[in-house]
Amino acid sequence: MNQPLVVLGATGSIGVQALEVAQHLEIAVDVMAARHPSDHLAELARMRPDTTVVVAGGSSGDRSRFAEGIPNQVEFGSDAVEAAARIEDRTVVNGIVGAAGLKATVAALESGNRVALANKESLVAGGPVVRSALARGGGELIPVDSEHSAIFQCLLGEPRASVRRIVLTASGGPFRGRRAEDLADVTPEDALAHPTWDMGHRITIDSATLFNKGLEVVEAHFLFDLDFDLIDVVVHPQSIVHSAVEFVDGSLKAHVGHPDMRVPIQYALTFPHRAASTADEFSFVGRELTFEEPDRETFSALDIAFDAGRRGGSAPAVMNAADEIAVEAFLQGRIGFLGITEVVQRTLDQVEHRDLTEVAEVIEVDAEARGVASALVSGMC
Ligand code: MG
């Protein structure tokens, strides 16, 4: 019943959990791909000798050592990643980090495949391009991001005209309640201590700035074809309500559960069906759920993202690229925490705005924004 999987970003947080879900549901994994020929990838490969392994990067020496160490068929290069996404009748789990995931999303959708999308940057940077690939190829885009999986499920069977608004929940990250002056000296270690979700590095830093929520607002706009005025954000520190939809009749549907990414990953693979999972039964008893307004002044990333989303065209792509550079610079100790938002805003101010209709144009804008952001980082060090 479930199609074989192509797992992109196999060694990342989403990829590893997707492989676990596949094992639990006994779904075949046809291909797994990662950027680096790492020991971790070799270990995953040896557990699945029939799975083809694709490695996007690595030196020729590292590549041949890697291939010799595992029994699997191995292919190299980013073209091989795209080719894997194009294999027909597959479900492609896109767990690639960053704008690098766009080509694979487009390739998979053009082949009519289902994309279980964890790479929100595909939609943030290339929303119009992804939407046209979806229309052209007849594939399916099923969100893996917990908030979007929640909204996707709340919207099932509901006409779009009946939606009053959607409400994305945000944990608020590790710095919720702090003011800007408290954040000048926080370290990468402080920012990496996410209170409720266990995730990769970039998304964890993005959760601390609220850029992650900003990217998710843009993602929701493109996924559900909703105007930005219909998208709200509320801080919900317990991460139990994964998001909600309010309808015109005053009814609300919220998606509630443990913060466990394997649940939305599994749903993206089995949709429209549900399969038994290993998740513990959820208890409402004794839980206190709280909700508050986001502090938009301290965490200005949220409004930067709303503005970029409303502006459309290249603005969300520029924002995403600048954020990728700024987060990396922060993790390397080159800029402070508040510098992340500053780099993104200044990059948006500097890169000329344009429309994006082709993957090549998205890649060009992405590269230009990275150059501008890198120069800003150098100037700040
Ligand atoms: Mg999320």
Short mmCIF file of C-alpha atoms and ligand atoms in Angstrom, two decimals:
data_model
loop_
_atom_site.label_atom_id
_atom_site.label_comp_id
_atom_site.label_asym_id
_atom_site.label_seq_id
_atom_site.Cartn_x
_atom_site.Cartn_y
_atom_site.Cartn_z
CA MET A 1 0.00 0.00 0.00
CA ASN A 2 2.72 2.46 0.96
CA GLN A 3 5.10 3.41 -1.83
CA PRO A 4 8.85 2.81 -1.43
CA LEU A 5 10.73 5.76 -0.02
CA VAL A 6 13.49 8.00 -1.20
CA VAL A 7 14.87 9.61 1.96
CA LEU A 8 16.83 12.81 1.34
CA GLY A 9 18.84 14.19 4.23
CA ALA A 10 19.01 10.66 5.68
CA THR A 11 21.47 11.47 8.47
CA GLY A 12 19.56 14.53 9.71
CA SER A 13 16.97 14.56 12.47
CA ILE A 14 14.02 14.12 10.07
CA GLY A 15 15.83 11.57 7.89
CA VAL A 16 16.76 9.32 10.80
CA GLN A 17 13.24 9.45 12.20
CA ALA A 18 11.78 8.75 8.73
CA LEU A 19 13.99 5.64 8.52
CA GLU A 20 12.66 4.55 11.92
CA VAL A 21 9.07 5.06 10.79
CA ALA A 22 9.78 3.13 7.58
CA GLN A 23 11.18 0.25 9.59
CA HIS A 24 8.17 0.28 11.92
CA LEU A 25 5.69 0.30 9.00
CA GLU A 26 7.82 -2.10 6.91
CA ILE A 27 8.03 0.35 4.05
CA ALA A 28 10.92 -0.28 1.64
CA VAL A 29 13.62 2.41 1.47
CA ASP A 30 14.77 2.50 -2.12
CA VAL A 31 17.29 5.34 -1.84
CA MET A 32 18.81 7.32 0.97
CA ALA A 33 20.82 10.43 0.34
CA ALA A 34 23.01 12.70 2.43
CA ARG A 35 25.45 15.50 1.81
CA HIS A 36 28.54 13.94 3.39
CA PRO A 37 30.10 10.46 3.12
CA SER A 38 30.02 10.21 6.92
CA ASP A 39 30.42 7.30 9.33
CA HIS A 40 26.80 7.87 10.35
CA LEU A 41 25.63 7.39 6.75
CA ALA A 42 27.79 4.27 6.40
CA GLU A 43 26.22 2.87 9.56
CA LEU A 44 22.67 3.54 8.25
CA ALA A 45 23.67 1.99 4.90
CA ARG A 46 25.01 -1.23 6.44
CA MET A 47 21.67 -1.68 8.22
CA ARG A 48 19.94 -1.55 4.81
CA PRO A 49 22.23 -3.22 2.25
CA ASP A 50 19.54 -3.22 -0.45
CA THR A 51 19.11 0.55 -0.31
CA THR A 52 20.98 2.66 -2.85
CA VAL A 53 23.04 5.36 -1.16
CA VAL A 54 23.53 8.78 -2.74
CA VAL A 55 26.19 11.18 -1.48
CA ALA A 56 25.96 14.76 -2.72
CA GLY A 57 29.37 16.03 -1.60
CA GLY A 58 32.74 14.89 -0.26
CA SER A 59 36.26 14.73 -1.73
CA SER A 60 37.11 11.93 -4.17
CA GLY A 61 39.25 10.24 -1.51
CA ASP A 62 36.47 10.32 1.07
CA ARG A 63 34.00 9.09 -1.52
CA SER A 64 35.98 6.02 -2.51
CA ARG A 65 36.78 5.11 1.10
CA PHE A 66 33.06 5.43 1.87
CA ALA A 67 31.99 3.23 -1.06
CA GLU A 68 34.51 0.53 -0.12
CA GLY A 69 33.20 0.40 3.44
CA ILE A 70 29.59 -0.53 2.62
CA PRO A 71 27.90 -3.26 0.58
CA ASN A 72 25.34 -0.88 -0.97
CA GLN A 73 25.18 0.53 -4.45
CA VAL A 74 26.53 4.10 -4.19
CA GLU A 75 26.08 7.14 -6.41
CA PHE A 76 27.66 10.56 -6.06
CA GLY A 77 26.83 14.17 -6.82
CA SER A 78 23.86 16.50 -6.43
CA ASP A 79 22.53 15.42 -9.84
CA ALA A 80 22.17 11.92 -8.42
CA VAL A 81 20.07 13.35 -5.57
CA GLU A 82 17.77 15.01 -8.09
CA ALA A 83 17.62 11.82 -10.18
CA ALA A 84 16.61 9.83 -7.08
CA ALA A 85 13.80 12.32 -6.41
CA ARG A 86 12.60 11.76 -9.99
CA ILE A 87 12.21 7.95 -9.76
CA GLU A 88 8.51 7.40 -10.40
CA ASP A 89 6.00 5.96 -7.94
CA ARG A 90 8.02 6.88 -4.89
CA THR A 91 7.36 8.91 -1.79
CA VAL A 92 10.20 11.37 -1.41
CA VAL A 93 10.95 12.43 2.16
CA ASN A 94 12.71 15.75 1.79
CA GLY A 95 14.68 16.30 4.99
CA ILE A 96 17.45 18.30 3.36
CA VAL A 97 18.43 21.39 5.38
CA GLY A 98 18.15 24.76 3.66
CA ALA A 99 17.47 26.05 0.17
CA ALA A 100 19.52 23.15 -1.24
CA GLY A 101 16.31 21.10 -0.92
CA LEU A 102 14.39 23.05 -3.57
CA LYS A 103 15.68 21.17 -6.65
CA ALA A 104 14.73 17.82 -5.18
CA THR A 105 11.23 19.00 -4.26
CA VAL A 106 10.65 20.32 -7.78
CA ALA A 107 12.11 17.17 -9.40
CA ALA A 108 9.92 14.87 -7.31
CA LEU A 109 6.75 16.85 -7.96
CA GLU A 110 7.47 17.01 -11.70
CA SER A 111 7.61 13.19 -11.70
CA GLY A 112 4.22 13.01 -10.03
CA ASN A 113 5.65 11.78 -6.74
CA ARG A 114 4.42 12.43 -3.26
CA VAL A 115 6.77 14.72 -1.37
CA ALA A 116 6.73 14.40 2.42
CA LEU A 117 8.09 17.89 2.91
CA ALA A 118 10.23 18.73 5.90
CA ASN A 119 12.37 21.13 3.88
CA LYS A 120 10.32 24.28 4.48
CA GLU A 121 12.93 26.30 2.60
CA SER A 122 11.65 24.76 -0.67
CA LEU A 123 8.43 26.69 -0.20
CA VAL A 124 9.93 29.76 1.45
CA ALA A 125 12.56 30.32 -1.23
CA GLY A 126 10.71 28.88 -4.20
CA GLY A 127 6.99 28.92 -3.37
CA PRO A 128 5.73 29.89 -6.84
CA VAL A 129 8.18 27.47 -8.50
CA VAL A 130 7.08 24.58 -6.27
CA ARG A 131 3.42 25.37 -6.83
CA SER A 132 3.86 25.30 -10.60
CA ALA A 133 5.81 21.99 -10.43
CA LEU A 134 2.94 20.58 -8.37
CA ALA A 135 0.39 21.68 -10.96
CA ARG A 136 2.52 20.43 -13.88
CA GLY A 137 3.56 17.03 -12.55
CA GLY A 138 0.46 16.05 -10.63
CA GLY A 139 2.45 15.08 -7.53
CA GLU A 140 1.40 15.61 -3.94
CA LEU A 141 2.87 17.86 -1.29
CA ILE A 142 2.23 16.56 2.22
CA PRO A 143 3.73 18.62 5.03
CA VAL A 144 5.93 17.03 7.67
CA ASP A 145 6.47 20.18 9.72
CA SER A 146 4.37 19.56 12.85
CA GLU A 147 2.40 22.81 12.58
CA HIS A 148 1.61 22.30 8.91
CA SER A 149 0.74 18.65 9.35
CA ALA A 150 -1.67 19.83 12.06
CA ILE A 151 -3.29 22.43 9.80
CA PHE A 152 -3.36 20.03 6.85
CA GLN A 153 -5.30 17.56 9.00
CA CYS A 154 -7.65 20.23 10.41
CA LEU A 155 -8.45 21.41 6.87
CA LEU A 156 -9.37 17.98 5.49
CA GLY A 157 -12.91 18.06 4.15
CA GLU A 158 -13.32 21.78 4.82
CA PRO A 159 -13.96 24.22 1.97
CA ARG A 160 -11.32 26.96 1.92
CA ALA A 161 -14.01 29.67 2.09
CA SER A 162 -15.03 28.40 5.54
CA VAL A 163 -11.63 29.23 7.06
CA ARG A 164 -11.59 32.36 9.20
CA ARG A 165 -7.90 32.03 10.06
CA ILE A 166 -5.20 29.54 10.93
CA VAL A 167 -3.21 29.76 14.13
CA LEU A 168 0.37 28.51 14.11
CA THR A 169 1.68 27.68 17.55
CA ALA A 170 5.25 28.52 18.54
CA SER A 171 7.10 27.17 21.57
CA GLY A 172 8.75 30.58 21.96
CA GLY A 173 12.15 28.89 22.09
CA PRO A 174 14.68 29.00 24.93
CA PHE A 175 14.62 32.82 25.24
CA ARG A 176 10.90 33.34 25.67
CA GLY A 177 10.26 36.13 28.17
CA ARG A 178 13.66 37.76 27.71
CA ARG A 179 14.23 41.28 26.38
CA ALA A 180 16.66 42.26 23.63
CA GLU A 181 19.20 43.57 26.16
CA ASP A 182 19.30 40.10 27.77
CA LEU A 183 20.07 38.46 24.45
CA ALA A 184 23.18 40.32 23.33
CA ASP A 185 25.57 37.86 24.98
CA VAL A 186 23.79 34.51 24.70
CA THR A 187 25.92 31.68 23.33
CA PRO A 188 25.18 29.04 20.71
CA GLU A 189 24.94 26.51 23.58
CA ASP A 190 22.21 28.60 25.25
CA ALA A 191 20.32 28.85 21.98
CA LEU A 192 20.66 25.15 21.18
CA ALA A 193 18.85 24.13 24.38
CA HIS A 194 15.35 23.89 22.92
CA PRO A 195 12.74 23.32 25.63
CA THR A 196 10.40 20.87 23.87
CA TRP A 197 11.55 19.68 20.43
CA ASP A 198 14.73 17.78 19.64
CA MET A 199 15.82 19.05 16.22
CA GLY A 200 18.76 19.94 13.98
CA HIS A 201 21.02 22.92 14.71
CA ARG A 202 19.71 25.41 12.20
CA ILE A 203 16.06 24.95 13.08
CA THR A 204 16.87 25.13 16.79
CA ILE A 205 18.60 28.50 16.41
CA ASP A 206 15.74 29.62 14.17
CA SER A 207 13.34 28.67 16.95
CA ALA A 208 15.27 30.87 19.35
CA THR A 209 15.05 33.94 17.05
CA LEU A 210 11.48 33.07 15.91
CA PHE A 211 12.74 32.98 12.30
CA ASN A 212 11.57 29.38 12.26
CA LYS A 213 8.02 30.55 12.90
CA GLY A 214 8.49 33.26 10.29
CA LEU A 215 9.58 30.68 7.71
CA GLU A 216 6.58 28.57 8.72
CA VAL A 217 4.20 31.49 8.13
CA VAL A 218 5.49 31.74 4.55
CA GLU A 219 5.38 27.96 4.21
CA ALA A 220 1.73 27.96 5.32
CA HIS A 221 0.88 30.71 2.84
CA PHE A 222 2.13 28.60 -0.07
CA LEU A 223 0.97 25.20 1.19
CA PHE A 224 -2.61 26.19 1.94
CA ASP A 225 -2.98 29.13 -0.46
CA LEU A 226 -3.91 31.47 2.38
CA ASP A 227 -3.51 35.21 2.52
CA PHE A 228 -1.07 36.44 5.18
CA ASP A 229 -3.92 38.25 6.94
CA LEU A 230 -5.43 34.82 7.68
CA ILE A 231 -2.30 33.51 9.40
CA ASP A 232 -1.78 34.14 13.12
CA VAL A 233 0.95 33.04 15.50
CA VAL A 234 0.48 32.32 19.19
CA VAL A 235 3.15 31.26 21.67
CA HIS A 236 2.36 27.95 23.34
CA PRO A 237 5.36 26.84 25.39
CA GLN A 238 4.21 23.26 26.02
CA SER A 239 4.13 22.34 22.28
CA ILE A 240 1.08 20.13 22.79
CA VAL A 241 -1.34 22.00 20.53
CA HIS A 242 0.51 21.75 17.22
CA SER A 243 -1.65 24.37 15.48
CA ALA A 244 -5.32 25.18 14.91
CA VAL A 245 -7.83 26.37 12.34
CA GLU A 246 -10.71 28.69 13.17
CA PHE A 247 -13.74 28.50 10.91
CA VAL A 248 -16.27 31.19 10.00
CA ASP A 249 -18.97 29.61 12.18
CA GLY A 250 -16.82 30.04 15.28
CA SER A 251 -15.72 26.39 15.42
CA LEU A 252 -12.07 25.63 16.02
CA LYS A 253 -10.13 22.48 15.23
CA ALA A 254 -6.79 22.01 16.89
CA HIS A 255 -4.32 19.18 16.47
CA VAL A 256 -3.08 17.95 19.83
CA GLY A 257 -0.45 15.39 20.75
CA HIS A 258 3.00 14.61 22.04
CA PRO A 259 5.79 16.67 20.47
CA ASP A 260 7.13 13.73 18.47
CA MET A 261 8.13 14.29 14.83
CA ARG A 262 7.60 10.63 13.99
CA VAL A 263 3.84 11.25 14.13
CA PRO A 264 3.69 13.85 11.33
CA ILE A 265 6.38 11.97 9.36
CA GLN A 266 4.31 8.79 9.51
CA TYR A 267 1.11 10.60 8.54
CA ALA A 268 2.82 12.08 5.47
CA LEU A 269 3.75 8.54 4.39
CA THR A 270 0.40 6.87 5.08
CA PHE A 271 -2.03 9.70 4.18
CA PRO A 272 -5.01 9.40 3.68
CA HIS A 273 -4.75 6.35 5.96
CA ARG A 274 -3.55 6.11 9.53
CA ALA A 275 -1.34 3.33 10.79
CA ALA A 276 -0.68 2.27 14.38
CA SER A 277 2.46 3.90 15.73
CA THR A 278 4.70 3.38 18.72
CA ALA A 279 3.63 6.73 20.25
CA ASP A 280 2.43 6.51 23.85
CA GLU A 281 -1.23 7.15 24.57
CA PHE A 282 -1.78 10.84 25.27
CA SER A 283 -3.21 11.93 28.60
CA PHE A 284 -4.96 15.27 29.06
CA VAL A 285 -5.07 14.87 32.80
CA GLY A 286 -2.85 17.16 34.80
CA ARG A 287 -1.65 19.17 31.79
CA GLU A 288 -1.65 22.92 31.84
CA LEU A 289 -1.70 24.49 28.40
CA THR A 290 -0.91 28.19 28.11
CA PHE A 291 -0.98 30.65 25.23
CA GLU A 292 0.48 34.14 24.89
CA GLU A 293 1.18 36.81 22.29
CA PRO A 294 4.63 36.60 20.70
CA ASP A 295 6.97 39.41 21.76
CA ARG A 296 7.29 40.95 18.31
CA GLU A 297 9.60 43.71 19.47
CA THR A 298 12.31 41.48 20.94
CA PHE A 299 11.83 38.76 18.34
CA SER A 300 11.47 40.99 15.29
CA ALA A 301 12.17 38.05 12.97
CA LEU A 302 8.48 37.26 12.96
CA ASP A 303 7.47 40.59 11.45
CA ILE A 304 10.43 40.56 9.08
CA ALA A 305 9.05 37.27 7.76
CA PHE A 306 5.47 38.55 7.48
CA ASP A 307 6.77 41.58 5.56
CA ALA A 308 8.93 39.46 3.26
CA GLY A 309 6.04 37.09 2.66
CA ARG A 310 3.63 39.88 1.80
CA ARG A 311 6.20 41.44 -0.50
CA GLY A 312 6.56 38.05 -2.25
CA GLY A 313 8.82 37.51 -5.25
CA SER A 314 12.45 37.21 -4.18
CA ALA A 315 12.00 38.58 -0.65
CA PRO A 316 11.32 35.27 1.17
CA ALA A 317 14.22 33.62 -0.70
CA VAL A 318 16.55 36.45 0.32
CA MET A 319 15.37 36.23 3.91
CA ASN A 320 15.97 32.49 4.02
CA ALA A 321 19.44 32.66 2.44
CA ALA A 322 20.55 35.48 4.72
CA ASP A 323 19.27 33.58 7.73
CA GLU A 324 21.19 30.44 6.74
CA ILE A 325 24.41 32.48 6.55
CA ALA A 326 23.69 34.40 9.76
CA VAL A 327 22.85 31.26 11.78
CA GLU A 328 26.06 29.61 10.62
CA ALA A 329 28.04 32.73 11.60
CA PHE A 330 26.37 32.74 15.02
CA LEU A 331 27.15 29.03 15.55
CA GLN A 332 30.78 29.78 14.67
CA GLY A 333 30.87 32.60 17.21
CA ARG A 334 31.44 35.23 14.51
CA ILE A 335 28.33 37.31 15.27
CA GLY A 336 26.10 37.69 18.31
CA PHE A 337 22.57 36.37 18.62
CA LEU A 338 20.97 39.73 17.81
CA GLY A 339 23.23 39.95 14.75
CA ILE A 340 21.21 37.16 13.08
CA THR A 341 18.13 39.33 12.68
CA GLU A 342 20.24 42.35 11.77
CA VAL A 343 22.01 40.48 8.96
CA VAL A 344 18.70 39.26 7.56
CA GLN A 345 17.06 42.70 7.62
CA ARG A 346 20.06 44.42 6.06
CA THR A 347 20.35 41.76 3.35
CA LEU A 348 16.66 42.26 2.51
CA ASP A 349 17.33 46.00 2.23
CA GLN A 350 20.29 45.49 -0.10
CA VAL A 351 19.25 42.78 -2.56
CA GLU A 352 17.19 44.10 -5.45
CA HIS A 353 13.62 42.78 -5.44
CA ARG A 354 12.43 40.69 -8.39
CA ASP A 355 9.89 38.04 -9.39
CA LEU A 356 10.83 34.36 -9.35
CA THR A 357 9.33 31.87 -11.78
CA GLU A 358 12.18 29.39 -12.46
CA VAL A 359 14.37 27.28 -10.20
CA ALA A 360 17.42 28.94 -11.79
CA GLU A 361 16.18 32.37 -10.72
CA VAL A 362 15.66 31.17 -7.16
CA ILE A 363 19.20 29.78 -7.10
CA GLU A 364 20.59 33.05 -8.47
CA VAL A 365 18.81 35.17 -5.86
CA ASP A 366 19.80 32.71 -3.15
CA ALA A 367 23.48 33.01 -4.16
CA GLU A 368 23.32 36.80 -4.35
CA ALA A 369 21.71 37.05 -0.90
CA ARG A 370 24.33 34.69 0.55
CA GLY A 371 27.07 36.92 -0.85
CA VAL A 372 25.53 40.06 0.62
CA ALA A 373 24.89 38.39 3.98
CA SER A 374 28.44 36.99 4.13
CA ALA A 375 29.88 40.43 3.45
CA LEU A 376 27.70 41.90 6.21
CA VAL A 377 28.88 39.19 8.61
CA SER A 378 32.54 39.94 7.76
CA GLY A 379 31.91 43.61 8.43
CA MET A 380 30.41 42.81 11.83
CA CYS A 381 33.18 40.48 13.04
MG MG B 1 7.64 23.38 12.93
#
